[in-house]
Amino acid sequence: MSSKSLSLRNISKRFGNVIALDNFNLEVGVGELVALLGPSGCGKTTALRVVAGLEHQDAGTVLVADKNISDVPAHKRNMGMVFQAYSLFPNLTVEENVAFGLQMRKVSKHLRLKKAHELLDLVGLDSQSKRFTHQLSGGQQQRVALARALAFEPEILLLDEPLSALDAQVRVNLREEIRRLQLSLGTTTLFVTHDQEEAMAISDRVGVMNSGVLEQIDTPDALYNKPASSFVASFVGTMNRIPAHISDGMVEIFGSKVVALKRGNENGKVHALIRPESISVVATTAQGNAKVLTRSFMGASSNIICQTSDGTIVQSLMTSASTGDLLPGSSVQLRVLSSEVLVANV
Amino acid sequence: MAKALRVRFQPPLAVTLLILGFFVFIPMVSAFEYSIRTPLTGGYGWTHYLWAIREEEFFHYIFRSGWLAGLTVLITLIVLVPTMTWLHVSKSPIRPLIDGISLLPLVIPVVAFAVGAQISFPEFVQNTVLELPFLYFVLALPYAYRSLDIGLNSIPLKTITEAARSAGANWWRTITAVIVPVIRGSVMATIALTFALSLGEYTLTVLLHWDTFPTWVTFVAQDNILGAIAISMMSLIIPFLILTVITLFVPERSMQGRK
Ligand SMILES: Nc1ncnc2c1ncn2[C@@H]1O[C@H](COP(=O)(O)OP(=O)(O)OP(=O)(O)O)[C@@H](O)[C@H]1O
Ligand SMILES: [Mg+2]
């Protein structure tokens, strides 16, 4: 196994006045797939390019298997990279593209073509090996790019939004394929995306970035259920921000009191952060505390959007079976299902 | 059939062809016709052509101009391709400046250039004919630069370069194994332009007192104008042959790679 661990320690990088990475730290274990998730311009690509050696950090160190590689040039780093834009060599056939890294490593033609076919087989494109790259669809091109990045058995695989130019169905298929390949080859992988569903679906851990720093890195589950900051809470999954009042560690929402998980003000006005699935909507004949705006049927579950009497929009996710009488305009009673809620300053 | 062959009348195209025909094609054909006339019999013959290829100097000068032009091409590619790749990839702020400088040879009068060279170049440079390829490089620079520029602008250079580097190619391999093959068309154009310009360069060569094929042809023309025409006609064929050979040596399939 050629896979190695990766560490970024106190990396800073600026472009003129723009701080792309601000004392950035990240650890990726051997064989682990970590996704970097964050809004546009938060520094995801920059972090990846620093690891690849395509950009040099102003400060900090990059370590691979605890060895400082900060001064190793890109072509000696032995890292496979897949780019957002199509990046195949148009003068080479599919198999020659995949064999390119091995050719640069002076592997004999016979061996490198054999390896290229192995990888093309893994990404399901062996039948296309003699074609030129402009004859392939976007999804196929990214598969070839993935095969090219893996063919020379890189120590680390770097993926910069490899799926963002593809349409929805292809994206989902290809992300599963990336994960399957990554698991079977055991390659340490850093995957950059701004699509949280994508990140959550295939990663061992997800790092959420915001303006050049890593806000939180955790398993998808922990990130969703125990967000460390209100930024993470709102960025990962859907989160209701409901104005509420906190006193003595209890938040009053929809007329009942719930334990506040410590964060933000101790007393006064706060926002309660509540997931849609933690809010129940029940139709009432009496005057409820909200009104249904819309109900969208999504199969097993339905999305109910309500407006409280003070004007706050609240989203709820419930099993479709219990939403039959929630017609738009009907008066309803909202209730918080969880016994604890996160709060954030207003 | 007749329908497919009917080309719609295009005034601008017609004007272009008319000018080309009048100023290039007709004089060329006339010169050729003139050079094969045999006044004594009133017919045609190859006398002057046979004279030319029996002339030892013909091959001497063709060969000399050929290798000087070849060397110029080599210098052009070795200097320009890496420089321009770097200028494009690094998005260097000095690129507009270099763009401008590359055009200078177009506006500098060759006579001034030649005199300046004679005054300023050290003896050992002026004593070797190897100064010519470097000077030809400068003269061909505006054309070579433009045609490479077009090629480099037509591809996603940054992504391709970075893909090559992260796959393990150093700069040299990136340029030779990826960039040059990808912009093969514009590299070929650069080669052809530089070669043709160097092969035909007269003014600067004469001013610096060197003898090459064009200066020799002019010399011959002084007392054997028909022989000079015959020589020039034959020299037209040579670049054509070279281009054909180049095309034959470059495998067909790599052309398909270009969209
Ligand atoms: N070469 C550069 N020159 C100048 N500024 C740059 C350069 N590369 C990145 N930046 C700036 O650095 C910041 C971080 O950029 P980066 O590309 O890392 O963001 P990102 O998280 O990948 O965003 P996206 O999701 O849009 O790809 C941005 O503000 C960007 O404008
Ligand atoms: Mg990016």
mmCIF file of N, CA and C in Angstrom, chain B residues 35-38 43-49:
data_model
loop_
_atom_site.group_PDB
_atom_site.id
_atom_site.type_symbol
_atom_site.label_atom_id
_atom_site.label_comp_id
_atom_site.label_asym_id
_atom_site.label_seq_id
_atom_site.Cartn_x
_atom_site.Cartn_y
_atom_site.Cartn_z
ATOM 1 N N SER B 35 12.143 31.568 -68.495
ATOM 2 C CA SER B 35 13.380 30.850 -68.171
ATOM 3 C C SER B 35 13.553 29.571 -68.980
ATOM 4 N N ILE B 36 12.479 29.086 -69.594
ATOM 5 C CA ILE B 36 12.647 27.850 -70.382
ATOM 6 C C ILE B 36 12.586 28.126 -71.891
ATOM 7 N N ARG B 37 12.512 29.398 -72.259
ATOM 8 C CA ARG B 37 12.561 29.719 -73.688
ATOM 9 C C ARG B 37 13.938 29.389 -74.263
ATOM 10 N N THR B 38 13.935 28.908 -75.486
ATOM 11 C CA THR B 38 15.205 28.724 -76.191
ATOM 12 C C THR B 38 15.159 29.606 -77.443
ATOM 13 N N GLY B 43 11.718 27.282 -79.473
ATOM 14 C CA GLY B 43 10.943 26.358 -78.626
ATOM 15 C C GLY B 43 11.297 26.551 -77.160
ATOM 16 N N TYR B 44 11.098 25.454 -76.391
ATOM 17 C CA TYR B 44 11.407 25.513 -74.969
ATOM 18 C C TYR B 44 12.450 24.458 -74.608
ATOM 19 N N GLY B 45 13.213 24.733 -73.542
ATOM 20 C CA GLY B 45 14.212 23.751 -73.115
ATOM 21 C C GLY B 45 14.666 24.018 -71.690
ATOM 22 N N TRP B 46 15.405 23.093 -71.130
ATOM 23 C CA TRP B 46 15.795 23.176 -69.714
ATOM 24 C C TRP B 46 17.241 23.653 -69.518
ATOM 25 N N THR B 47 17.782 24.273 -70.566
ATOM 26 C CA THR B 47 19.185 24.664 -70.547
ATOM 27 C C THR B 47 19.624 25.321 -69.236
ATOM 28 N N HIS B 48 18.875 26.315 -68.792
ATOM 29 C CA HIS B 48 19.301 27.095 -67.632
ATOM 30 C C HIS B 48 19.188 26.290 -66.345
ATOM 31 N N TYR B 49 18.227 25.405 -66.327
ATOM 32 C CA TYR B 49 18.067 24.553 -65.132
ATOM 33 C C TYR B 49 19.211 23.563 -65.052
#
